[in-house]
C-alpha positions as YAML, in Angstrom:
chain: A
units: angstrom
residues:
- id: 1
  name: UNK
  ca: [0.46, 25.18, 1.46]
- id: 2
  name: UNK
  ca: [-0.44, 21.51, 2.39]
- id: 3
  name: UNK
  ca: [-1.05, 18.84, -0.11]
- id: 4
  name: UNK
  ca: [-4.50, 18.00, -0.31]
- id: 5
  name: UNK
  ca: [-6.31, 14.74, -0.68]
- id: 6
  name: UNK
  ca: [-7.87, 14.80, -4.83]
- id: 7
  name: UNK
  ca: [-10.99, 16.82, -4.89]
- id: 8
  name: UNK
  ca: [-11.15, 18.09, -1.47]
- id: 9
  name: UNK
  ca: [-9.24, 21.07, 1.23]
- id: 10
  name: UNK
  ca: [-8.73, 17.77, 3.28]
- id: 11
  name: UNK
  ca: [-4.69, 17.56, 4.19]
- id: 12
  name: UNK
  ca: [-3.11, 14.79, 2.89]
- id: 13
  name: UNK
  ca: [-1.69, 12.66, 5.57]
- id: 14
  name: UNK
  ca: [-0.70, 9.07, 4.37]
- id: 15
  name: UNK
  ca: [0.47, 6.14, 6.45]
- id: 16
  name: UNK
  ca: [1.58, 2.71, 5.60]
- id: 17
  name: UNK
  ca: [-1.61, 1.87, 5.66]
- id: 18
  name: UNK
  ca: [-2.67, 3.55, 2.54]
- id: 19
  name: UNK
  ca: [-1.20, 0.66, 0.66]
- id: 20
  name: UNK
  ca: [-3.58, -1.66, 2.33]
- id: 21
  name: UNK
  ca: [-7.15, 0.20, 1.44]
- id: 22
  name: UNK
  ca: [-7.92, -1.07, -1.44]
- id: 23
  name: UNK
  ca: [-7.95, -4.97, -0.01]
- id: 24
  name: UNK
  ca: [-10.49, -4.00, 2.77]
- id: 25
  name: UNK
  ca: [-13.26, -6.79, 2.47]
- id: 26
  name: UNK
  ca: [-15.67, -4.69, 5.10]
- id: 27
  name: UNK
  ca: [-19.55, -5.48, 4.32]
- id: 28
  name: UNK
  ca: [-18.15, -7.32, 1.04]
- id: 29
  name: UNK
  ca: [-16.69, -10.27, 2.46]
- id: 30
  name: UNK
  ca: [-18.91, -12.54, 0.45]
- id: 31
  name: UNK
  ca: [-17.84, -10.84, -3.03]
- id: 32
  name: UNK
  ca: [-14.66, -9.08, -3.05]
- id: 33
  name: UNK
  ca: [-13.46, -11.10, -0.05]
- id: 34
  name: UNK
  ca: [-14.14, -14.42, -1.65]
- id: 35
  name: UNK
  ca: [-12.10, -13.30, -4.51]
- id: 36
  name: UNK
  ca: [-9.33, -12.11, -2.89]
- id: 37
  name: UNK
  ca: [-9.49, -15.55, -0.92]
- id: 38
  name: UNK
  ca: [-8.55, -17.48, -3.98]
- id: 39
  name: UNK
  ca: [-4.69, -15.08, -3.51]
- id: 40
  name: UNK
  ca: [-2.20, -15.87, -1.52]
- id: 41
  name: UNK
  ca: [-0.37, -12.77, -0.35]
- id: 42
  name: UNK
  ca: [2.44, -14.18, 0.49]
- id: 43
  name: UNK
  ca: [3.24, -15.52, -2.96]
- id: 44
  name: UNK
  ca: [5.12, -12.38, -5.31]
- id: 45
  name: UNK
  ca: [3.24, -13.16, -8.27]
- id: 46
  name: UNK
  ca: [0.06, -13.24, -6.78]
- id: 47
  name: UNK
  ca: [0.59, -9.76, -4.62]
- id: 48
  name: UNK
  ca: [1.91, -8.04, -7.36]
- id: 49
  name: UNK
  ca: [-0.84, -8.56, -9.91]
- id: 50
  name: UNK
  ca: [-3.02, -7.61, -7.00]
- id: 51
  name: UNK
  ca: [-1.23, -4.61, -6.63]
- id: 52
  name: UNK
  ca: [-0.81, -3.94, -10.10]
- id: 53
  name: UNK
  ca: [-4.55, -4.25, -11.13]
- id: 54
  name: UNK
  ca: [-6.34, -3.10, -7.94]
- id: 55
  name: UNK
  ca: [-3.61, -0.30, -6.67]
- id: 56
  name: UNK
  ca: [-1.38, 1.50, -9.47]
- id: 57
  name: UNK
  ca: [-3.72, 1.22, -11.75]
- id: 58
  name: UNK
  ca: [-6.92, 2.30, -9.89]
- id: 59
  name: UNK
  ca: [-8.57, 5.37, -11.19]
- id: 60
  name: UNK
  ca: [-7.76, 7.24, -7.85]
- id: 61
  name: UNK
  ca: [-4.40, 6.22, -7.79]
- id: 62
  name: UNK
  ca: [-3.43, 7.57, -11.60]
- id: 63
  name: UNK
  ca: [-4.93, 10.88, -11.03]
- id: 64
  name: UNK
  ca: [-2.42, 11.42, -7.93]
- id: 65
  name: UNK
  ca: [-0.12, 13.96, -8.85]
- id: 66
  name: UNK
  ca: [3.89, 13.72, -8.40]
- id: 67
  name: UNK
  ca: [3.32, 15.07, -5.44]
- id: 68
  name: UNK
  ca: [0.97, 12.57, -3.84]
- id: 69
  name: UNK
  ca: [3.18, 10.11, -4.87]
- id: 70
  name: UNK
  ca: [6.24, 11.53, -3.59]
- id: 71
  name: UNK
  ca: [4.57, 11.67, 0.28]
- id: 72
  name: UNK
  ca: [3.31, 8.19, -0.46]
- id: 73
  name: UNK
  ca: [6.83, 7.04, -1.08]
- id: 74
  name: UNK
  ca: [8.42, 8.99, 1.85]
- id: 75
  name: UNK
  ca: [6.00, 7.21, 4.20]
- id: 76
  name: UNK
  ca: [7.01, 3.46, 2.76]
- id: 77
  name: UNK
  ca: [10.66, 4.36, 2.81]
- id: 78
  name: UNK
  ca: [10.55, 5.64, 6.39]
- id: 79
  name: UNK
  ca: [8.55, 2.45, 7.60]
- id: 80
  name: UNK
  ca: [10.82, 0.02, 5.43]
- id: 81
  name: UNK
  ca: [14.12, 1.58, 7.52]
- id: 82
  name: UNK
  ca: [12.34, 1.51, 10.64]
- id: 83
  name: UNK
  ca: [13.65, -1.81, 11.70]
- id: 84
  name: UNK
  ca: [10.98, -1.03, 14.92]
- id: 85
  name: UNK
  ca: [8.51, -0.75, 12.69]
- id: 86
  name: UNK
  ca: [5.29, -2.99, 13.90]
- id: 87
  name: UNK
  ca: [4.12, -4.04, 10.31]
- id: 88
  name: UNK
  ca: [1.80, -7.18, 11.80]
- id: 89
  name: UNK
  ca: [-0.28, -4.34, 13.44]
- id: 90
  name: UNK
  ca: [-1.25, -2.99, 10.39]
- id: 91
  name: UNK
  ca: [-2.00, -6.67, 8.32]
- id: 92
  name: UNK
  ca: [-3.21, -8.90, 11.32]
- id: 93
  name: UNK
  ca: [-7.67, -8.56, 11.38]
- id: 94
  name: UNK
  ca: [-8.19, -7.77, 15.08]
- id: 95
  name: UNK
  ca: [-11.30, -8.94, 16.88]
- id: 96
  name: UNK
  ca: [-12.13, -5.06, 17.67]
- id: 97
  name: UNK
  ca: [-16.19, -5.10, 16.93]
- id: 98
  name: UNK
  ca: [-15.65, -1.03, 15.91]
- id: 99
  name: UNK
  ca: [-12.91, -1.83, 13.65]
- id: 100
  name: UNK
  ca: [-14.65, -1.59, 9.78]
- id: 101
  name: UNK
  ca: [-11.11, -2.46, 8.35]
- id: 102
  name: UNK
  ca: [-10.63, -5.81, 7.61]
- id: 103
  name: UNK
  ca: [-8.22, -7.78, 4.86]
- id: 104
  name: UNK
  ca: [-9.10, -11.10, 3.33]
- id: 105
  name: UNK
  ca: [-10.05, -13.43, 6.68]
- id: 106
  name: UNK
  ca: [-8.44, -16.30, 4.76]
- id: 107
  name: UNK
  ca: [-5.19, -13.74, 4.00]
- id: 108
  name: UNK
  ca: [-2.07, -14.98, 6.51]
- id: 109
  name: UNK
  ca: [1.14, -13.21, 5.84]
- id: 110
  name: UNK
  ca: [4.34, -15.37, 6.87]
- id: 111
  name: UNK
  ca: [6.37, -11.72, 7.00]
- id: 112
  name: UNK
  ca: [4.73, -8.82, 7.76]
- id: 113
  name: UNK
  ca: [7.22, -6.68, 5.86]
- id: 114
  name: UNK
  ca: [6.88, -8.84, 2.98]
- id: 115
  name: UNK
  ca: [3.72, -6.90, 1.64]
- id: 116
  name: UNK
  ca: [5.23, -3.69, 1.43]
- id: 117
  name: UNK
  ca: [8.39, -4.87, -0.11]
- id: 118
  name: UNK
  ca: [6.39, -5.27, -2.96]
- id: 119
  name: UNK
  ca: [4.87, -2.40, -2.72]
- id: 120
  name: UNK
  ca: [7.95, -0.58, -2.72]
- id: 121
  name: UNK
  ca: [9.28, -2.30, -5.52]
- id: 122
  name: UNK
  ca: [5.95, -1.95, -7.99]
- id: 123
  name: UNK
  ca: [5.99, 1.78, -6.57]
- id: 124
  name: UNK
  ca: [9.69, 2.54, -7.44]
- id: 125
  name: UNK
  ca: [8.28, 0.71, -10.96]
- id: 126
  name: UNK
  ca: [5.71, 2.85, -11.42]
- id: 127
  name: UNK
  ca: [5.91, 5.97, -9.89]
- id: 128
  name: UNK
  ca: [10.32, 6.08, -9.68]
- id: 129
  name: UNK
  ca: [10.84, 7.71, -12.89]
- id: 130
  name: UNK
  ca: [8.70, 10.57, -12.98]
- id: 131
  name: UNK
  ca: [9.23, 10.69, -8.56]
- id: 132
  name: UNK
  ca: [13.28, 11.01, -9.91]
- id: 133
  name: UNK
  ca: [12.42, 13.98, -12.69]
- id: 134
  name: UNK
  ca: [10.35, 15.68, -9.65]
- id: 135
  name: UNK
  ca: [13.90, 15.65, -8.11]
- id: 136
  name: UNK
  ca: [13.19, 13.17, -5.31]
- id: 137
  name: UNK
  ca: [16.00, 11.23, -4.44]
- id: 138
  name: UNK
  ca: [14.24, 7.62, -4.49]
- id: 139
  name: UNK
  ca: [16.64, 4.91, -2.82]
- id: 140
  name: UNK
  ca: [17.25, 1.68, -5.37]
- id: 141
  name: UNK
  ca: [15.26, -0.93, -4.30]
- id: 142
  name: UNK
  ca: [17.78, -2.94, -3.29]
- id: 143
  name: UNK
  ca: [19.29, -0.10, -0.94]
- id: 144
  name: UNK
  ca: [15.58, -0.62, 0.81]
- id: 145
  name: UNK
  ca: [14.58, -3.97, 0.43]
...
């Protein structure tokens, strides 16, 4: 049986780019995009209270099960030690007139990998414990950053 997105009999099929939806400032650039514009992602403290407020603890996000969490995780881990990995194509805006994804116009990340660093590290925060009891073998954060 496949894991299933919350609600639905859609599969659930996460990317790296999971960790990125809830920054997308499409047809609300002038509201949640000028807020965002005030953070600068590149500074720790700023990212993680993003992350913190607007990610982990989004109502979504808390009602995802062990196992949600455990195939978010798996997806992070295998991107973070893929040293091919093209992070910049998933937090650069592209001038694609289809594309309705877009981050904070304003947002300009110095490293690409940066971004989910942090993630990593508020995930293994958050979610490590109860990922560990599930009998996950979560890598240390410093074995992955």
């Amino acid at each position: 049986m496949n894991l299933k997105h919350l609600d639905t009999d859609i599969d659930f099929v996460v990317t790296p780019a999971a960790f990125l939806g809830v920054f997308d400032i499409y047809d609300r650039e002038e509201t949640w995009g000028a807020y965002l514009d005030q953070f600068d992602p590149n500074n720790p403290e700023e990212l993680d209270g993003l992350l913190e407020k607007y990610f982990f603890n989004d109502g979504r996000v808390l009602r995802f099960t062990v196992d949600h969490k455990i195939e978010m995780i798996k997806v992070l881990i295998n991107a973070l030690t893929d040293k091919k990995f093209n992070f910049d194509a998933l937090l650069v805006n592209d001038e694609d007139p289809y594309d309705t994804f877009s981050l904070p116009y304003t947002w300009e990340f110095t490293r690409f990998r940066f971004y989910f660093e942090e993630v990593y590290k508020l995930a293994y925060k958050y979610w490590g414990n109860e990922i560990k009891e599930a009998g996950f073998d979560i890598p240390n954060v410093e074995d992955i950053i």
